[in-house]
Amino acid sequence: MDMNFSAEESAFRESVRAFLKEDLPHALAAKVRDGKRLDKRDYLTWHAVLNARGWLAWHWPVEHGGTGWTPVQKHIFDEECIAAGAPRIVPFGLNMLGPVLIKFGTEAQKRTYLPRILNDQDWWCQGYSEPGAGSDLASLKTRAVRDGDHYIVNGQKTWTTLGHFADKMFCLVKTDTQVKPQEGISFLLIDMDSPGITVRPIVTLEGEHEINEVFLEDVRVPAANLVGEENKGWTYAKYLLTHERTGIAGVAFSLQSLDHLKQVARDQKSDGRPLAENPLFAARVAQVEIDLMAMATLNLRTLCAAAAGTAPGLESSMLKIKGTMIRQEITDLLRRAIGPYALPFVPEAFDEGYNEAPIGPDYAMPLARQYFNMRKLSIYGGSNEIQRNIVAKQMLRL
Amino acid sequence: MDMNFSAEESAFRESVRAFLKEDLPHALAAKVRDGKRLDKRDYLTWHAVLNARGWLAWHWPVEHGGTGWTPVQKHIFDEECIAAGAPRIVPFGLNMLGPVLIKFGTEAQKRTYLPRILNDQDWWCQGYSEPGAGSDLASLKTRAVRDGDHYIVNGQKTWTTLGHFADKMFCLVKTDTQVKPQEGISFLLIDMDSPGITVRPIVTLEGEHEINEVFLEDVRVPAANLVGEENKGWTYAKYLLTHERTGIAGVAFSLQSLDHLKQVARDQKSDGRPLAENPLFAARVAQVEIDLMAMATLNLRTLCAAAAGTAPGLESSMLKIKGTMIRQEITDLLRRAIGPYALPFVPEAFDEGYNEAPIGPDYAMPLARQYFNMRKLSIYGGSNEIQRNIVAKQMLRL
Amino acid sequence: MDFELSEERRILRDTAARLFRERYPIQARHDFAASDDGFSRALWTDFADLGLIGALVPAEMGGLGGAGVDIMVVMEEVGRGLAVEPFLASAVLGAGLLAEAGTAAQQAQIAEVIAGTRLLAFAHGEPDSRYALSEVRTRAREDAGGWILDGRKSVVLNGDTADALIVSARTGGDAADPDGLSLFLVAGDPEGVTRRGYGTVDGGRAAEIDLVGARVSAETCLGTAGTAYPAIERVIGRGVLALCAEALGIMEVCRDTTLDYLRTRTQFGVPLGKFQALQHRMVDMCLEIEQARSATMLAAGKLDAPRAERERTLSAAKNLIGRVGRLVAEDSIQLHGGIAMTWDYALPHYAKRLTMIDHQLGDADHHLERFIAFSKAA
Amino acid sequence: MDFELSEERRILRDTAARLFRERYPIQARHDFAASDDGFSRALWTDFADLGLIGALVPAEMGGLGGAGVDIMVVMEEVGRGLAVEPFLASAVLGAGLLAEAGTAAQQAQIAEVIAGTRLLAFAHGEPDSRYALSEVRTRAREDAGGWILDGRKSVVLNGDTADALIVSARTGGDAADPDGLSLFLVAGDPEGVTRRGYGTVDGGRAAEIDLVGARVSAETCLGTAGTAYPAIERVIGRGVLALCAEALGIMEVCRDTTLDYLRTRTQFGVPLGKFQALQHRMVDMCLEIEQARSATMLAAGKLDAPRAERERTLSAAKNLIGRVGRLVAEDSIQLHGGIAMTWDYALPHYAKRLTMIDHQLGDADHHLERFIAFSKAA
């Protein structure tokens, strides 16, 4: 057991830092740090920079253009990127579809889609959730009926994150309705410009457009776009959900937010002294910092165990639950930290090119908004309640 | 709406105080305050004092020797008694069996038992719980079979508080095993000196003997000792469980413990200053004090509403849950307050007549013990989980 | 001790409830919030006509009530309706300050406030004051028989539309000194006063106000210069009670909405409400709301108690409201799931207002510390 | 970075585990605790023979390990076994102090400690010191080439049976001053030393020790007088790690016992574990234990880091252990119900020890404040 980074790992960290210092566009990092809205171009810019370095598809095997990094390296990379203000890597093609295609796709599908993901020729979105299904993913109602060498798809998907940017969607559809809910599901790849597809924005509680509804009406999808076997889609979806994801605990985000929180608390005044010196506030910050130190170690323990061959089923649920609790706690402390300046709500201030003076300190305006936005963490990707059910089932074996 | 005590209520409080000052034996109050073990004689002494004043059976109707007090008066009385260091009134005869007999007993039963309760000629204990039944009270297994003008009772009861002092037990027994669990239960009064009864102590985690197991082997109980109708005992048991009980939230206990906690925190030192001035500790105490202020008001609101005719079903469960959480939180702060002096464990120090110097400050020795003992609050009388089930069922009506 | 509302107040409550039910659907509320004023002037007049504004102002000052219970009854309905009208800014704080500290001439304006024809706002908070009541750095110096004001006021509730601002400024003492504070009733934006209005997260409006050598007459000073602190504290206390009651109304809507959702939404073939883990969280939410209601009732009943007891009880209530408010906002969103993350659903707007109440007139931690301080004094 | 145990340590762990499994059933433990010594001298020798005591002491001092991981491995098994032997008092603290601060002659005694033939105890805490390491009022004054000790030491773990006490005393400085502290190795109870032994809530033993003009020789002083603080801090740090690891072992027993109970105990016709509300609480307990394990591993790994980093990480671990320990003790009792309230069931004894760990070498709040202080320094 050694809780320190090895010399190689530290050297790797230095190389990531040097890369970020050199190649992460400053204007982009500033947008991220100031909580500005990112547009499609921002993500594409960052993907291209990473791809040029060969670091875009870090979870893929080397032979498909991945990095072959150890879990610790992935963690270091993630941490440094977020600390430097890099945008997140849009996960749908790279972290979600990619691994599924690599494991279950045909050679033709791999040849066609993997390079297009790497080169950002396709922006993918995820077509899983449906209205009325919620956490009960298996109860989906979108139907695909075989018609010659096509499927005809009818139904509705929702919570489609960044679906308004997407060229393509990987989609769960019902191909057999006579069987149990989890059977009869297939995994289809659908062009977003197919006739019959309509994308409608969903405005979230904090007034932003990030997610969408997608309506499918008699959409014709070539049968060649079926991934794996018909009616086996649930297997692939589950693989995707439990596939190793360095970021599931959000440790790097939390570290960066905690750092931000401490800066804010040093700047804000409480009874004439820095808020950071208020004993109650300092105790709240310290408590979440201690939780986060433990979580960072737990995350690495889990990633290393997974790499060593232990399946990450139960652990990944635990990381999701506690990791999101910690992230949410930090955003809660951030909104508290700024006191009355949590109130101002000026959505146009998050547009690029907004030049008016901020209301209150410059860091204040995005914080209440982020607090509300981050409520989603414990809801999506399998709500924390669902994760608890999964863990309990495995633990209790009843 | 008026949140202040009326002149009459304040005068009543004064009269209670005067009575306690005059009639509560000082040695007895000192035993209670020092956390000494109370013996049977201590309880009997206090009951006799209250009975002489006509204040023993405060929940009974006036015509049976009760007080006719309003809920606010009952609350005041309870608060003053506990603040003065009076022992609790042993509830089994007075608060539990008494009201059941008054509502469901025969005239003969009332004439026989009620005066004997008032005069402490009978010490009652409760025969509800059984090993294996836990919170699932209706699944009890003790059987009573009619044999002429007697029942023959066989079975085992457990968690029988102060059963080793008892002359009589009111007991739930199964008189019909062919029906649903909650049917076929009867409510019997049993002499503890009947042949076939064995009482065995259960030592609790903190090393004390307060509860017992009671074994019943071919115990003959006169049929006249049946309360109400055969097979309707569940109704009477439920009546007893939901019958208005001023003390269910434990507000008076909590107020007294909180006061004690504050004294301890003023006396204990942390980094050379009173612990009470440590910001974290002060915040914990203040938070539970605020919860308790609210709970005291909620308790009175509920008691007044109940007196005005609203059934206290759902509310009494809420009071039980939150009231016990608050009591337990205070005992937790008390054990924390004394730091390393929570460790010493000298059971003989709680005997009357123990004269050695205490280890550490004189208030320290009972506190860890009380913390562990008070774990029972959220388990017995219908665990807090069962209470939540009850409330949820009524609220959600599913 | 008595927990029942009088007949009069039951009528007041029912009147308010009916008005909100009939005239304040959530879409209307969004429209009011999005309008230039940020609220409905038409409804404000109707509220006035029905006595809801007057109920917040003491009878001896021309109001119709003004006791703790009156504030509680009206503001709970304001919370249930998620109203964006300036009940707190103009009626509780504005009229309250005139009543507490104003000269007879100034108090004459209370009638207009109650009639809904004059809007006030209290410009008190400053960029570094956070929630400290005596932390005022805005200065007023005497000059040629009047006063010159210099400073910056921040997040002034409804400060953009108020016909007059009540501005706190220091005429003596140091930054956090309770002594030396004065109030000025500043109407019509004299030279040197700049307001920058903006929307707030909860659908309300506020303004940043700059005072740069702003000259006001001697008559604008409320009462005697340098002695305003006790009045500020008392009126902020009424504001704290108002916010607690508003939060209660909101929390009950959140609770009822969530209960409905658990009853009707099915997952895995059964209503969500069948899942015991959700049931238990729902029960905890309900009992904490009952606790919060009890603390608010206690504070309402102690609004005229001696200072330490009054302030201690108010801080206890605001602390508990802050803690329970967070629980209710977060758990009612979580128990709903995705739908509660969308703008088109009503619940998240309630949750946002509930959360922002913790940022007004002192958050849970501020009031915890204050409770400790006043408990020592009590 | 590497989270696996070496082969050597896996053997150490398995050896300890087997010994406790075979020789330490709960009834034997009660018997040891109830004996005059409060533990088993026979087993203590066996522990010594198997290297468990030596594993807690640095190799360069004659021990067999002494790294953070060694302490963690052994003390986890001590926790699982709920052992009452003086691992902490004699090996971690006693031998640790000799190793850190002793003269060569004093360090020669380490071999006896490791062999289990000599017992040490650290007499440091005082009636008003609570958890503050430098709060020492016991005085030592030089006299005729020796020292005279005056003061009172409280809740000295295994202080009743120790062959020698290591007594901290002030030879200079004021009450809470880190400078001016000295340590004295006091064997054989010289005149003026009185010990009052007693049992502790968790089945252990401790003593109150009075020092009234107790005369000891110059050779009893560990190292240079007045400079003991850094050694005390380092050794207490090792003790903190030992307690964290012991708590982890206990928590895993509590978890497993509770899981078993939920699986096998039926209520309302189904196993308790079918109830979702209990399932979710069980999951939270498990994940918090994983968190506590992570924090302890981190602290073990940083035991030789520079001071601020080391102390900060240790305090983080003890804080988390304190918080999670309370959760585990309380919830495992609650999830069991009545049975866990009885002396004859093993679980509550684990819960009591777990709770008392929060009262040794600093509770959760103490270490939270300390974490904040050392974070500023880091």
PDB file of C-alpha atoms in Angstrom, chain B residues 125-134 137 142 155-163 169 171 198-202 210-216 380, chain D residues 265 338-339 342:
ATOM      1  CA  CYS B 125     -46.697  -4.514  34.044  1.00  0.00           C
ATOM      2  CA  GLN B 126     -47.357  -4.808  30.347  1.00  0.00           C
ATOM      3  CA  GLY B 127     -47.464  -8.159  28.555  1.00  0.00           C
ATOM      4  CA  TYR B 128     -47.460  -7.190  24.891  1.00  0.00           C
ATOM      5  CA  SER B 129     -44.101  -7.905  23.235  1.00  0.00           C
ATOM      6  CA  GLU B 130     -42.916 -11.391  22.483  1.00  0.00           C
ATOM      7  CA  PRO B 131     -39.614 -12.761  21.267  1.00  0.00           C
ATOM      8  CA  GLY B 132     -39.787 -12.897  17.497  1.00  0.00           C
ATOM      9  CA  ALA B 133     -42.616 -10.391  17.260  1.00  0.00           C
ATOM     10  CA  GLY B 134     -40.787  -7.086  17.675  1.00  0.00           C
ATOM     11  CA  LEU B 137     -47.230  -6.832  17.549  1.00  0.00           C
ATOM     12  CA  THR B 142     -48.971 -16.647  23.528  1.00  0.00           C
ATOM     13  CA  GLY B 155     -46.303 -18.504  26.025  1.00  0.00           C
ATOM     14  CA  GLN B 156     -43.588 -15.965  26.569  1.00  0.00           C
ATOM     15  CA  LYS B 157     -43.514 -12.212  26.908  1.00  0.00           C
ATOM     16  CA  THR B 158     -40.446 -10.015  26.745  1.00  0.00           C
ATOM     17  CA  TRP B 159     -39.187  -6.432  27.243  1.00  0.00           C
ATOM     18  CA  THR B 160     -41.388  -6.349  30.331  1.00  0.00           C
ATOM     19  CA  THR B 161     -40.263  -3.129  31.955  1.00  0.00           C
ATOM     20  CA  LEU B 162     -40.071  -3.326  35.747  1.00  0.00           C
ATOM     21  CA  GLY B 163     -41.842  -6.669  35.558  1.00  0.00           C
ATOM     22  CA  MET B 169     -49.782  -8.005  34.214  1.00  0.00           C
ATOM     23  CA  CYS B 171     -51.510  -9.193  28.647  1.00  0.00           C
ATOM     24  CA  THR B 198     -41.428 -17.168  35.805  1.00  0.00           C
ATOM     25  CA  VAL B 199     -39.793 -13.763  35.534  1.00  0.00           C
ATOM     26  CA  ARG B 200     -36.201 -13.605  34.264  1.00  0.00           C
ATOM     27  CA  PRO B 201     -34.127 -10.456  34.120  1.00  0.00           C
ATOM     28  CA  ILE B 202     -32.764  -9.079  30.844  1.00  0.00           C
ATOM     29  CA  GLU B 210     -34.873  -2.790  34.124  1.00  0.00           C
ATOM     30  CA  ILE B 211     -36.570  -5.207  31.738  1.00  0.00           C
ATOM     31  CA  ASN B 212     -37.544  -8.865  31.932  1.00  0.00           C
ATOM     32  CA  GLU B 213     -38.752 -11.926  30.161  1.00  0.00           C
ATOM     33  CA  VAL B 214     -41.950 -13.469  31.496  1.00  0.00           C
ATOM     34  CA  PHE B 215     -42.618 -17.155  30.870  1.00  0.00           C
ATOM     35  CA  LEU B 216     -46.166 -18.465  31.186  1.00  0.00           C
ATOM     36  CA  TYR B 380     -39.873   0.716  21.856  1.00  0.00           C
TER      37      TYR B 380
ATOM     38  CA  ARG D 265     -35.080 -11.835  10.926  1.00  0.00           C
ATOM     39  CA  GLY D 338     -34.655  -4.575  21.001  1.00  0.00           C
ATOM     40  CA  ILE D 339     -32.156  -7.414  20.786  1.00  0.00           C
ATOM     41  CA  THR D 342     -29.309  -6.448  25.572  1.00  0.00           C
TER      42      THR D 342
END
